[in-house]
XYZ file of C-alpha atoms in Angstrom:
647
model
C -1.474 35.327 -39.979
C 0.304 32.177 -39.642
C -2.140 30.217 -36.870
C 1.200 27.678 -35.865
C 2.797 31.273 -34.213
C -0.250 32.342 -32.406
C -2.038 28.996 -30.868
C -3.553 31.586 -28.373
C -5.925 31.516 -31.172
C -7.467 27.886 -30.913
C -8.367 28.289 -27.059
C -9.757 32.040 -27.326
C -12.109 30.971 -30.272
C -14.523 28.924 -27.453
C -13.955 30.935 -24.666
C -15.781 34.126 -26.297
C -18.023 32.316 -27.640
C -18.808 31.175 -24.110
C -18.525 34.851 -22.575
C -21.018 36.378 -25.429
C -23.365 32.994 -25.079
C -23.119 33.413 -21.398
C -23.333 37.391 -20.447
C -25.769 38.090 -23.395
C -27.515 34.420 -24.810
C -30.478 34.858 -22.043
C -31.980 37.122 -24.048
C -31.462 35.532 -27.861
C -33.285 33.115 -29.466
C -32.207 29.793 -29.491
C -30.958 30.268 -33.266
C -28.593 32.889 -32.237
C -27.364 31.338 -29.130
C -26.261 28.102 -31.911
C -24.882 30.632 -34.343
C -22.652 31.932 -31.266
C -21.506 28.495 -29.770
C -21.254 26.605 -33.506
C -19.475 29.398 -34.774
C -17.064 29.496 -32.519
C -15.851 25.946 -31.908
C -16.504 25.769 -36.062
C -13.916 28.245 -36.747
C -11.546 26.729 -33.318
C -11.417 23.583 -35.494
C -10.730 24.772 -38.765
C -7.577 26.834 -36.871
C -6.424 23.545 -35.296
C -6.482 22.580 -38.890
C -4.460 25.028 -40.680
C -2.251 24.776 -37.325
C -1.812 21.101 -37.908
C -1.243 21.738 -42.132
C 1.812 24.586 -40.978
C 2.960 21.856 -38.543
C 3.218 19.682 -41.394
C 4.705 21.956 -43.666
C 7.859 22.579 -41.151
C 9.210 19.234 -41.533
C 6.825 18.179 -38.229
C 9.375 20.228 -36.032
C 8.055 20.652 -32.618
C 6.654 24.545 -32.304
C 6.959 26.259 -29.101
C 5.830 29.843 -28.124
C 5.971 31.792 -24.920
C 3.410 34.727 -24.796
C 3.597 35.887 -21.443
C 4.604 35.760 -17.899
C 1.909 34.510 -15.857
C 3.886 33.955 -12.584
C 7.458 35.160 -11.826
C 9.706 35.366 -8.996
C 12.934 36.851 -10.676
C 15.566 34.107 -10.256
C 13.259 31.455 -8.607
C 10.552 30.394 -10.400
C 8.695 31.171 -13.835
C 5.204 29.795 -15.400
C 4.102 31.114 -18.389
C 1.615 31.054 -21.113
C 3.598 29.017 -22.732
C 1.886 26.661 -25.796
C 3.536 24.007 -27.749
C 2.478 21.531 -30.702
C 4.073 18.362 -31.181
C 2.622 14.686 -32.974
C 1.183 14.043 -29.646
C -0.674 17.911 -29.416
C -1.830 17.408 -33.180
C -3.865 13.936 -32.380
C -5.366 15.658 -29.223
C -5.943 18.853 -30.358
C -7.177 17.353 -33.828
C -9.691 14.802 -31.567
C -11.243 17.828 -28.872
C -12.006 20.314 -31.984
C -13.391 17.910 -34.378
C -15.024 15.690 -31.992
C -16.581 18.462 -29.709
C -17.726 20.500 -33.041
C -19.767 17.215 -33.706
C -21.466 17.023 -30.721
C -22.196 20.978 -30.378
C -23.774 20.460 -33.876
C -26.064 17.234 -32.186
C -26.829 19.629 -29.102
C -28.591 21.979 -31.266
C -31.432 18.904 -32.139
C -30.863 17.005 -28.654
C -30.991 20.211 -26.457
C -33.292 22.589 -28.792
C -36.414 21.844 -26.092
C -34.504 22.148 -23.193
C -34.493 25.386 -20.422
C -31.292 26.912 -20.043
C -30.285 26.511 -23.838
C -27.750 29.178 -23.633
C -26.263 28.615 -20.425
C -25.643 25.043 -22.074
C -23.143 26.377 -24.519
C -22.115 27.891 -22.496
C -20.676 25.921 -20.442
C -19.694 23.279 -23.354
C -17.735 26.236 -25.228
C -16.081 27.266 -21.660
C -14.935 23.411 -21.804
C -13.221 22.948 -24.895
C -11.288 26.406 -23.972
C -10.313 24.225 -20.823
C -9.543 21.466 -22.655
C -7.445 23.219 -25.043
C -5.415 24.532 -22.760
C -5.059 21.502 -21.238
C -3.835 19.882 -24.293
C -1.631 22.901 -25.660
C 0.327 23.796 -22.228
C 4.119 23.825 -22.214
C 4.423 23.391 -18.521
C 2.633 21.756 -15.654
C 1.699 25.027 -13.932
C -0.205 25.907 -17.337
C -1.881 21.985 -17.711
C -3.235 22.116 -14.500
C -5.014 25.169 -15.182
C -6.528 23.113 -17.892
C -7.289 20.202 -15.410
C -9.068 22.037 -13.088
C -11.077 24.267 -15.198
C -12.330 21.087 -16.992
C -13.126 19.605 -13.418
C -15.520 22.700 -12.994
C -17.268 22.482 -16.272
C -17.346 19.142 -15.758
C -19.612 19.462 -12.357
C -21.503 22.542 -14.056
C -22.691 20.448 -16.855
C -23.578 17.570 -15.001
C -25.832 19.472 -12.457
C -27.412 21.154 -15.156
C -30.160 19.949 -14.429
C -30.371 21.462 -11.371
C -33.626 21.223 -9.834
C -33.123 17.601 -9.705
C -31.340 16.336 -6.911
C -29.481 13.370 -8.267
C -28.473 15.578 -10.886
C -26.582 18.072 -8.001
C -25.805 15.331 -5.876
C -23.789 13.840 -8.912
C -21.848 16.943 -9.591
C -20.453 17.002 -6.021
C -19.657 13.559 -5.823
C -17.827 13.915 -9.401
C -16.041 17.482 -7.960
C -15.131 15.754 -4.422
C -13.583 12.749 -5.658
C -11.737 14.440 -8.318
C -10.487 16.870 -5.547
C -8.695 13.756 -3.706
C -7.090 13.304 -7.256
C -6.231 16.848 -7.798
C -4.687 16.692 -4.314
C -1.983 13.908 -5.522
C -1.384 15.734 -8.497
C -0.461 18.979 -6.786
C 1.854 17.337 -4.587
C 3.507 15.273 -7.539
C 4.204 18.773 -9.200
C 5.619 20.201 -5.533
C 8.005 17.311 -5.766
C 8.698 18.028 -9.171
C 9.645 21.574 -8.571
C 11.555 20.884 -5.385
C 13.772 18.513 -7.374
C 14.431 20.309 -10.714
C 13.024 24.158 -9.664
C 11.161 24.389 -12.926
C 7.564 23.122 -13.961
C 8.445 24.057 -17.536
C 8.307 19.993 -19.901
C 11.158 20.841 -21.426
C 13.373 21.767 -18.309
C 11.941 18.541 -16.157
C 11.772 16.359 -18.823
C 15.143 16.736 -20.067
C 16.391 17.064 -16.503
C 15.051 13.278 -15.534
C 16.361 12.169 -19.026
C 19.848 12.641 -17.602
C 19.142 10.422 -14.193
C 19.156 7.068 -14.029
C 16.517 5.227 -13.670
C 14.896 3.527 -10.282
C 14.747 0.121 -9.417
C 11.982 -1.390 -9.504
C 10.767 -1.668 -6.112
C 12.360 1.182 -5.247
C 10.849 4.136 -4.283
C 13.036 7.241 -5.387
C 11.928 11.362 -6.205
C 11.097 9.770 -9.713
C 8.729 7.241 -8.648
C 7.041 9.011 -5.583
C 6.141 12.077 -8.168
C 5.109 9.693 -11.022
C 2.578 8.133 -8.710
C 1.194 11.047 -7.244
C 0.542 12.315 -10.752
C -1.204 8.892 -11.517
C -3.067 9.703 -8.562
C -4.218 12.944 -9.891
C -4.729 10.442 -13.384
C -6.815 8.001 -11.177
C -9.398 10.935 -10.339
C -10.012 12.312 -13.876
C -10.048 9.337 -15.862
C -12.433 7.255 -13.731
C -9.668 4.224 -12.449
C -9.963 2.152 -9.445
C -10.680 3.469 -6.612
C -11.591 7.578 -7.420
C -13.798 5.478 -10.858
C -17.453 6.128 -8.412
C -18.045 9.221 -10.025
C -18.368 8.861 -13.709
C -21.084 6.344 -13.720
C -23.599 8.903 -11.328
C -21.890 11.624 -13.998
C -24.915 10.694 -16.587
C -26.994 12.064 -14.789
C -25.736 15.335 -17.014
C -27.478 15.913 -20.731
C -26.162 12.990 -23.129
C -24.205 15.443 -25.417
C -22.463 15.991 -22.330
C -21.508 12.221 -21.032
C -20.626 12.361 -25.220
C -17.876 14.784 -25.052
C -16.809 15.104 -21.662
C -17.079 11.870 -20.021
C -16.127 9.553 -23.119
C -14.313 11.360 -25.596
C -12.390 14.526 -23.892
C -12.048 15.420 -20.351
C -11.584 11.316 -19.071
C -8.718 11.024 -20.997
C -6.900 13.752 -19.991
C -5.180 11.182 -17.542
C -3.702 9.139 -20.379
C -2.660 12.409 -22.078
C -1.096 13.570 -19.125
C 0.958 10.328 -18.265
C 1.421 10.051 -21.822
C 3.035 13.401 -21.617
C 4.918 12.370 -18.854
C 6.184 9.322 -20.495
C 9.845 10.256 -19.436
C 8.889 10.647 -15.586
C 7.083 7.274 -15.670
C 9.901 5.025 -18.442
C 12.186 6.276 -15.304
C 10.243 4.135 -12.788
C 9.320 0.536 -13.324
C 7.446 0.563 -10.108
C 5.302 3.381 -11.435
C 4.641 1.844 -15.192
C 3.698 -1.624 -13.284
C 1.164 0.408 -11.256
C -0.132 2.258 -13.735
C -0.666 -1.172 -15.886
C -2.050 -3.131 -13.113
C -4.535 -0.285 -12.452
C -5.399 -0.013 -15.817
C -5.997 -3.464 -16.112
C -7.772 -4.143 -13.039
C -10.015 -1.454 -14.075
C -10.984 -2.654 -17.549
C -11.598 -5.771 -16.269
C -13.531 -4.869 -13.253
C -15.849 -1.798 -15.079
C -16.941 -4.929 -17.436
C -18.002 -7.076 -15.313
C -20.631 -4.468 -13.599
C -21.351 -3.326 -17.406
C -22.757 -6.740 -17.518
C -25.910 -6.412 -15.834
C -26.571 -2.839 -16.215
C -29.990 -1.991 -17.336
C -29.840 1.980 -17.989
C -28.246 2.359 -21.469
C -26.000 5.323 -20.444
C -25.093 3.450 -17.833
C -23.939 0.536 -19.370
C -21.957 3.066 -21.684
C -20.451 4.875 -18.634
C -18.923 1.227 -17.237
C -17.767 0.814 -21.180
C -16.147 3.827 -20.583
C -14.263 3.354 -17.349
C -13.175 -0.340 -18.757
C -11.688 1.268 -22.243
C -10.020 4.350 -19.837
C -8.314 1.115 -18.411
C -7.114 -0.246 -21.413
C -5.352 2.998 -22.408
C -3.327 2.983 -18.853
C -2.677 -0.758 -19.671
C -1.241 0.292 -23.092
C 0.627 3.373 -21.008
C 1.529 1.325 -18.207
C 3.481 -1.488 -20.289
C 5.516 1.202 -22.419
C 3.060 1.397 -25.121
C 2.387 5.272 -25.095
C 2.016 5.604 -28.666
C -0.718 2.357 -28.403
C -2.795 4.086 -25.913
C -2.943 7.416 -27.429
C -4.004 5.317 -30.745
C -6.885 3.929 -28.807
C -7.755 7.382 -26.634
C -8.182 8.575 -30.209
C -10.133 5.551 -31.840
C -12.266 5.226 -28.236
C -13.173 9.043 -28.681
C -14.742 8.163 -31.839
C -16.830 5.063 -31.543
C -17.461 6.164 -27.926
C -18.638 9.776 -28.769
C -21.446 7.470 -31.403
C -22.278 4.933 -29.209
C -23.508 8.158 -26.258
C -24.827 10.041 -29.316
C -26.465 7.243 -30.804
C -28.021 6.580 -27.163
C -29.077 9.966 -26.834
C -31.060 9.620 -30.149
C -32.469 6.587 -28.967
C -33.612 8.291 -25.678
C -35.271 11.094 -28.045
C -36.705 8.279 -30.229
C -38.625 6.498 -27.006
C -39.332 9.870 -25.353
C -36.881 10.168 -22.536
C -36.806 6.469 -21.645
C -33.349 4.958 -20.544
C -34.119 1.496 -19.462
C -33.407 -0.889 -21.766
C -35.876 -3.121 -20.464
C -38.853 -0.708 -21.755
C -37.335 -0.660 -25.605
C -37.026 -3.107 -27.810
C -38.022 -3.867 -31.749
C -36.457 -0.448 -32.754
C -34.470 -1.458 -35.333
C -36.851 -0.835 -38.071
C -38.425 2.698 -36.549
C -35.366 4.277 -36.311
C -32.707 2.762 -39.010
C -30.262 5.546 -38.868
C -29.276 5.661 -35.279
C -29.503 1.742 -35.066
C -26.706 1.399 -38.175
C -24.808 3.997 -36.404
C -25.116 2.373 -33.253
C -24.404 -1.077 -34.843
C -21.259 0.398 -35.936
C -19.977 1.640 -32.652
C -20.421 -1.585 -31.426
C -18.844 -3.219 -33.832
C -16.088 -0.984 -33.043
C -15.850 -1.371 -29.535
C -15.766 -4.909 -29.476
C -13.112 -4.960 -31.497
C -13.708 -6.678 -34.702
C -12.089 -5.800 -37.848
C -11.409 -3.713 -39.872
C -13.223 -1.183 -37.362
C -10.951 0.836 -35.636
C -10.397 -0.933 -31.966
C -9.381 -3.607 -33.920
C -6.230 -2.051 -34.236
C -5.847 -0.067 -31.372
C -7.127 -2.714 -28.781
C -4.635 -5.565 -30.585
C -1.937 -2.653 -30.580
C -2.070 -2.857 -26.569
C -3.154 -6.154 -25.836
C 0.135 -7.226 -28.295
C 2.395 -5.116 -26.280
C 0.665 -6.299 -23.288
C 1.569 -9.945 -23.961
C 5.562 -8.833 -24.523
C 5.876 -7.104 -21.094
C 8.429 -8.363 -19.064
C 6.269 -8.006 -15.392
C 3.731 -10.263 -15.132
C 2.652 -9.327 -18.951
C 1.101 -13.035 -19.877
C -1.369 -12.902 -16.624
C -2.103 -9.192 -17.669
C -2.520 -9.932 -21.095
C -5.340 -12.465 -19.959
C -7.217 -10.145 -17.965
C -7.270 -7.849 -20.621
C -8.568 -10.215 -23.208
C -11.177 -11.786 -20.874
C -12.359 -7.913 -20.481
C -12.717 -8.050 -24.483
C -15.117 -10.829 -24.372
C -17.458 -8.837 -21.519
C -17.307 -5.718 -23.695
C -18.086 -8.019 -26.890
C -20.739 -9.408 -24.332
C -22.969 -6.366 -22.672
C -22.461 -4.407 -26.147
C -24.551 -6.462 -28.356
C -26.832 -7.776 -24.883
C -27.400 -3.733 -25.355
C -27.875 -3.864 -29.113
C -30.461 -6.847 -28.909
C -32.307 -5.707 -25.940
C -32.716 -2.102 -27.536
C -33.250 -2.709 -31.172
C -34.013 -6.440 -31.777
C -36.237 -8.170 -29.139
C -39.948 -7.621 -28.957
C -41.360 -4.243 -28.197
C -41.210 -3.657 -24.473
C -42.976 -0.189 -24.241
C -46.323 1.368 -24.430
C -47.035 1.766 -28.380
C -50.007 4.253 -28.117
C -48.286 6.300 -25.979
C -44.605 6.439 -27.477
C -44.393 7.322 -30.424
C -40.698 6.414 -31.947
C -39.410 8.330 -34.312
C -36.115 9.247 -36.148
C -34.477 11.881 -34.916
C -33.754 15.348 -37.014
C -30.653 15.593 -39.292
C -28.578 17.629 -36.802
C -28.306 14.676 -34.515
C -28.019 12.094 -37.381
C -25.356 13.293 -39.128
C -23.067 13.775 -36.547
C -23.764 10.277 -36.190
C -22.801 8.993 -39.797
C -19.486 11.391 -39.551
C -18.466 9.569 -36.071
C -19.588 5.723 -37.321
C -17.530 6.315 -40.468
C -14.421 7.615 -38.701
C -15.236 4.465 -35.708
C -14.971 2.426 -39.317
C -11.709 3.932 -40.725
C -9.927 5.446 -38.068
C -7.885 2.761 -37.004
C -6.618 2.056 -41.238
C -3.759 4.328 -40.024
C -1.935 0.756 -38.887
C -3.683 -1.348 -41.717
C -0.301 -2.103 -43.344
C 1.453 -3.276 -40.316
C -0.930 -6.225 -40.783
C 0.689 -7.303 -44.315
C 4.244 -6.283 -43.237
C 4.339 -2.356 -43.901
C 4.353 0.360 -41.421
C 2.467 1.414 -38.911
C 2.020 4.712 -39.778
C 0.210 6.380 -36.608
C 2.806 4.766 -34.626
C 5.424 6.082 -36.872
C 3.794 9.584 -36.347
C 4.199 9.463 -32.639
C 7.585 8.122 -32.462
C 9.474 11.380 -32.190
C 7.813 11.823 -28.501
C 7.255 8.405 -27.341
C 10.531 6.812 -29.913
C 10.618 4.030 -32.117
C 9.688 0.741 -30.533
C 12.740 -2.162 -32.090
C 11.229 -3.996 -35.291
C 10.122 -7.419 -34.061
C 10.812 -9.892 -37.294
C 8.787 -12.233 -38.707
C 8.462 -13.797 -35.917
C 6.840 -10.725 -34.190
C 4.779 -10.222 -37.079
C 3.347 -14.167 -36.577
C 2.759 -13.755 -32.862
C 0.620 -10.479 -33.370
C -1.218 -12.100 -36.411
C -1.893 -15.041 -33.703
C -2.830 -13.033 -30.819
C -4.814 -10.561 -33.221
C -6.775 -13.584 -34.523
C -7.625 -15.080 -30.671
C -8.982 -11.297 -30.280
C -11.046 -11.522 -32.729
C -12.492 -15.395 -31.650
C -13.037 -13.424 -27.733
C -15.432 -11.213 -29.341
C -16.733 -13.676 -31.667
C -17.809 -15.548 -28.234
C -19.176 -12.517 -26.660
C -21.423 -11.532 -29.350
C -22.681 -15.799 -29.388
C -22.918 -15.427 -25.937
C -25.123 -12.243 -26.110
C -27.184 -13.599 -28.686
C -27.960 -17.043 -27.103
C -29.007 -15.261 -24.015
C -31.538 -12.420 -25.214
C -33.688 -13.810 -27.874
C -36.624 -12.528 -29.266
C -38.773 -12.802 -25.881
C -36.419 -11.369 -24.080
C -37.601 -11.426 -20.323
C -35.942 -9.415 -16.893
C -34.997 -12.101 -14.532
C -34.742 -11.657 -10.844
C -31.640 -9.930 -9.458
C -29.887 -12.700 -7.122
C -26.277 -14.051 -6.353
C -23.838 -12.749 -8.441
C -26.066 -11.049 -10.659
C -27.332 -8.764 -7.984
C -23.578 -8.319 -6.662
C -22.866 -6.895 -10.024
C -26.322 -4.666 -10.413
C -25.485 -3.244 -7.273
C -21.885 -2.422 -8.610
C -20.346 -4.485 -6.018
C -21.844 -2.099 -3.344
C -18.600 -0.126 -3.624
C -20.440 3.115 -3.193
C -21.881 1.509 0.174
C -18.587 0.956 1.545
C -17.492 4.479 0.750
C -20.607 5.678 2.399
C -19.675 3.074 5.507
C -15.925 3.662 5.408
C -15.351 7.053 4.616
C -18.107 9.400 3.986
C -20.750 8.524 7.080
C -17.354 8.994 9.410
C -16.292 12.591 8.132
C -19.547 13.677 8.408
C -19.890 12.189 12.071
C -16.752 14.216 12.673
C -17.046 16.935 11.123
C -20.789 17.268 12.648
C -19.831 16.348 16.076
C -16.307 16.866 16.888
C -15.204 19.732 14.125
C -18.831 21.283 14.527
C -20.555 20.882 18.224
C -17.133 20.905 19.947
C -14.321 22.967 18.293
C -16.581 25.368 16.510
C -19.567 26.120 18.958
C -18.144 24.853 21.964
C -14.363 26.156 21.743
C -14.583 29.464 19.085
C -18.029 30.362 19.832
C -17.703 29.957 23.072
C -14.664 31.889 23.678
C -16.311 35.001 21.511
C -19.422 34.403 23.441
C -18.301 33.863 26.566
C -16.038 37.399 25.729
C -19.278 39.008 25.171
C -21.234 37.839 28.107
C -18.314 38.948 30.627
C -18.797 42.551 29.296
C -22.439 41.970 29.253
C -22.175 41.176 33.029
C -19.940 44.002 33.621
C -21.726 46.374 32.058
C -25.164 45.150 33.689
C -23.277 45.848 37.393
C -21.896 48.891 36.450
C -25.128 50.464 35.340
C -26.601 50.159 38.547
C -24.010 52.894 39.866
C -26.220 55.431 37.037
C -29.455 55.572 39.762
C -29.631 59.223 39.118
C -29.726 60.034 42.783
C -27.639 63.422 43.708
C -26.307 62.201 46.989
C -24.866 58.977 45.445
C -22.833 61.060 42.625
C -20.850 62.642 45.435
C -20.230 59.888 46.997
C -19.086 58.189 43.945
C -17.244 62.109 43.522
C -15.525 61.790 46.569
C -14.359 58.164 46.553
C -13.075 58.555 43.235
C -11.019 61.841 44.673
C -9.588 59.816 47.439
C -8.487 57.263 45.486
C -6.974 59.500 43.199
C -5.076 61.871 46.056
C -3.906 58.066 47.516
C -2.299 57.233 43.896
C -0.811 60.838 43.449
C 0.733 61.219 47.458
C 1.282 57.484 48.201
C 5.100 57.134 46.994
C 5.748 60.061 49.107
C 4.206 58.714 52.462
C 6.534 55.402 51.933
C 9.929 56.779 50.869
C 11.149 53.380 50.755
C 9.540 53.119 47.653
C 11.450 55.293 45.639
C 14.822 54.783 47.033
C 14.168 56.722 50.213
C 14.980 55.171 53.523
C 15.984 51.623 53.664
């Protein structure tokens, strides 16, 4: 059965596995409940595979399918389950499945101790069927399915632990602030609908392909529904201002800040504007927000990244700076650059949280990198693997941001709006990631031991969780060799992949080629000072220093959560509690139904005292009630006038 005409395939694979795992895994052993959840994202991936080899075969002709009606009104409005694969569905598609199989094989070693194993993969499988159908949808109606089922997994898995409240408090804040998001994005697809009466790609995109473009500066259909889908962008991948949640978000098990909050569900924002690409090329106003966002961001994450002391922490910041690079690529016309770097980020970035993780296991649950130290020889795996994420990361060649990170910063540099000043920011962000990457690597591996050596007792962790790691620091090595050849005048073949969505960018000349071998080369010198930087600063007697001035601005993350607390939260809650609460709810509803109630009350109290039981007072009740009835019946006829009678 040809898997390329039945993609239903790919999605259903982790959603059983999640139903079985989750109606039935309570009562299996932890070896079945693995079997179950491997099994099923194993044999997801090796689909996406032989999808991706038929996809290949067909002369890379874009396949769409549509299964079945989901919502119809006859003549108004259809969404199907409609699926699609096209170069852009085959990198993402390629990157949930293979990446996600990795880390459910790590979870088996990282999680095999933990309660709730089953209910675990549960939840992980239910998210790459989310994410699948995130990635596969043919129409907005479909992708936003997709978006908001990951946005549930997402606050399942990071209040799984929960009996600890930072754990549950962390998977509200990550669902409320990705509802504000969700709430732009919904509107963006109203206004989409309202202009072209379809939610189907092809009909809108080829719809806006046929209108000209806005001005920049103005504010048009095109560029009101572009930015309300950025908003929706803003929430999920972490960008200024809806970024507050993913940092509290590792509060979740590290397989789970591995897959979801670095390498999958955060950039379904890029995907989606990258998706979108026609909506956005059709608004400069929109592409110069997205790209001042995105820069802003990368810049901004870094610097609080700086001073972080929690390893997953510093990661998550990492995280929210490299999500800011890929809008930067996006927002400057360089789709097919910001995909390239969503897919090299989701490798060195799923290492660097696995390779964490492993350290974390090593020390015996310890996260502050102030209490490690000297690790280097204890547990040599995880630190090469974690040496070559960083490597990666910071960009140095030939690991694969190298490529991806000069791919954007290049473009960057060439964009007509501002691009030298943005191109600036960007690079000075390269140096801080160069910088608090190997300040991580020397506080956790190099200086002196920091912790209690007769009571931790460091140790490598088990081959289930190391070879994942070796898979994802060869692939952070190699997987940027795609645009190797651009470098010595050939072709840049992932961008040549992609250019039947995104198009072909114009050949630049030699003199192209010069500037990106220059600006490549002062890339490589930012990191080079990072790294000095890092090293200079944390020898081998490394010490904490007091948090003060600047330094304590940063460690405190530029008290942005305070402000939110001051500005927005503390308010709502004062209305909601005193205005929404003790006066329209108690006061006004309740009162009215209570007040209801105690009116009949009375009157029912006063009428009971006419049931005394005394004889005498029944006929006089008898009688009264006869009168009054012989008055009603004989009344019109007494007074003629009444009914027409005299006058």
């Amino acid at each position: 059965m040809p898997i390329l005409e039945n993609l239903w395939i790919i999605p259903l694979l982790p959603l059983l596995g999640s139903a079985i795992n989750g109606l039935l895994g309570a009562k299996w052993p932890n070896k079945t409940v693995s079997a179950v959840a491997l099994g099923s994202t194993g044999l997801s991936f090796a689909c996406a595979l032989e999808a991706v080899r038929e996809f290949f075969a067909s002369g890379q002709q874009p396949f769409r399918k549509e299964f079945f009606d989901w919502i119809i009104v006859p003549g108004y409005f259809r969404a199907g389950f409609d699926l699609e694969m096209d170069q852009l569905t085959v990198v993402m598609v390629l990157v949930v499945t293979g990446v996600g199989f990795l880390i459910h094989i790590y979870s088996t070693g990282y999680m095999g101790h933990e309660g709730g194993y089953y209910r675990f993969f549960s939840y992980l499988n239910l998210f790459m069927f989310f994410m699948l159908i995130l990635v596969l949808a043919a129409n907005f109606a479909l992708l936003f399915v997709g978006w908001e089922g990951v946005g549930l997994c997402s606050y399942l898995l990071i209040g799984f632990y929960f009996l600890r409240k930072s754990a549950t408090n962390a998977g509200n804040k990550a669902f409320i602030v990705n509802r504000i998001g969700d709430f732009g994005f919904m509107l963006g697809m109203f206004l989409l609908f309202r202009t072209f009466h379809s939610l189907d790609f092809n009909a809108v995109f080829s719809a806006t392909s046929k209108l000209p473009p806005d001005a920049m500066g103005q504010f048009g259909t095109l560029t009101v529904a572009s930015l309300l889908l950025f908003m929706g962008a803003t929430g999920k991948s972490a960008q200024i201002p809806l970024y507050v949640w993913l940092p509290d978000a590792m509060e979740g098990p590290t397989p789970v800040s591995a897959l979801i909050h670095a390498a999958t569900m955060v950039t379904a924002g890029v995907y989606m504007v990258a998706r979108s690409h026609v909506l956005f090329t059709h608004s400069p106003t929109a592409m110069y927000v997205v790209a001042i966002v995105g820069c802003a961001t990368a810049f901004f994450a870094a610097t609080i990244g700086l001073v972080q002391s929690d390893v997953k922490k510093v990661l998550a910041y990492s995280t929210v700076s490299q999500l800011g690079y890929m809008f930067l690529g996006c927002g400057v016309g360089a789709f097919g650059a910001g995909i390239f770097h969503l897919m090299t980020h989701a490798f060195f970035k799923a290492l660097l949280f696995l390779a964490a993780g492993s350290v974390i296991h090593a020390v015996s649950g310890e996260q502050d990198m102030w209490r490690m130290g000297g690790l280097a020889s204890k547990i040599k795996v995880t630190f090469w693997c974690m040496l070559f994420g960083t490597i990666a990361i910071a960009g140095f060649p030939p690991f694969a941001a190298f490529f991806s990170k000069d791919a954007i910063l290049f473009s960057t540099y060439n964009y007509g709006y501002n691009g030298k000043v943005l191109y600036g920011v960007g690079l000075f962000a390269a140096v801080l990631t160069s910088f608090y990457m190997f300040r991580l690597i020397r506080l956790t591996f190099f200086t002196q031991p920091r912790y209690d050596e007769h009571h931790v007792h460091v140790h490598e962790s088990p081959a289930n969780m190391t070879v994942p790691l070796m898979i994802l620091a060869f692939l952070s090595l190699t997987g940027g060799w795609f645009a190797l050849p651009a470098l010595f005048g050939g072709k840049d073949y992932f961008a040549d992949f992609l250019a039947p969505v995104f198009g072909t960018a114009e050949a630049g000349g030699a003199e192209s080629a010069q500037l990106e071998h220059i600006l490549s080369l002062v890339a490589v010198v930012a990191a080079t000072a990072g790294l000095l930087v890092a090293l200079r600063m944390y020898r081998a007697k490394a010490t904490q220093g007091k948090s003060e001035g600047l330094h304590k601005i940063l460690y405190n993350k530029y008290y942005v959560d305070e402000l939110y607390q001051a500005v927005v939260v503390s308010p709502l809650v004062w209305l909601s509690r005193n205005i929404l609460w003790k006066v329209v709810d108690v006061g006004m509803i309740d009162g009215a139904v209570n007040g209801i109630a105690d009116g009949s009350r009375a009157i029912g109290d006063t009428v009971r005292h006419t049931q005394s039981g005394n004889t005498r007072s029944y006929a006089v009740w008898i009688l009264m009630g006869a009168l009054v009835v012989a008055a009603i019946i004989f009344w019109p006829l007494l007074h003629p006038a009444l009914i027409g009678g005299v006058r």
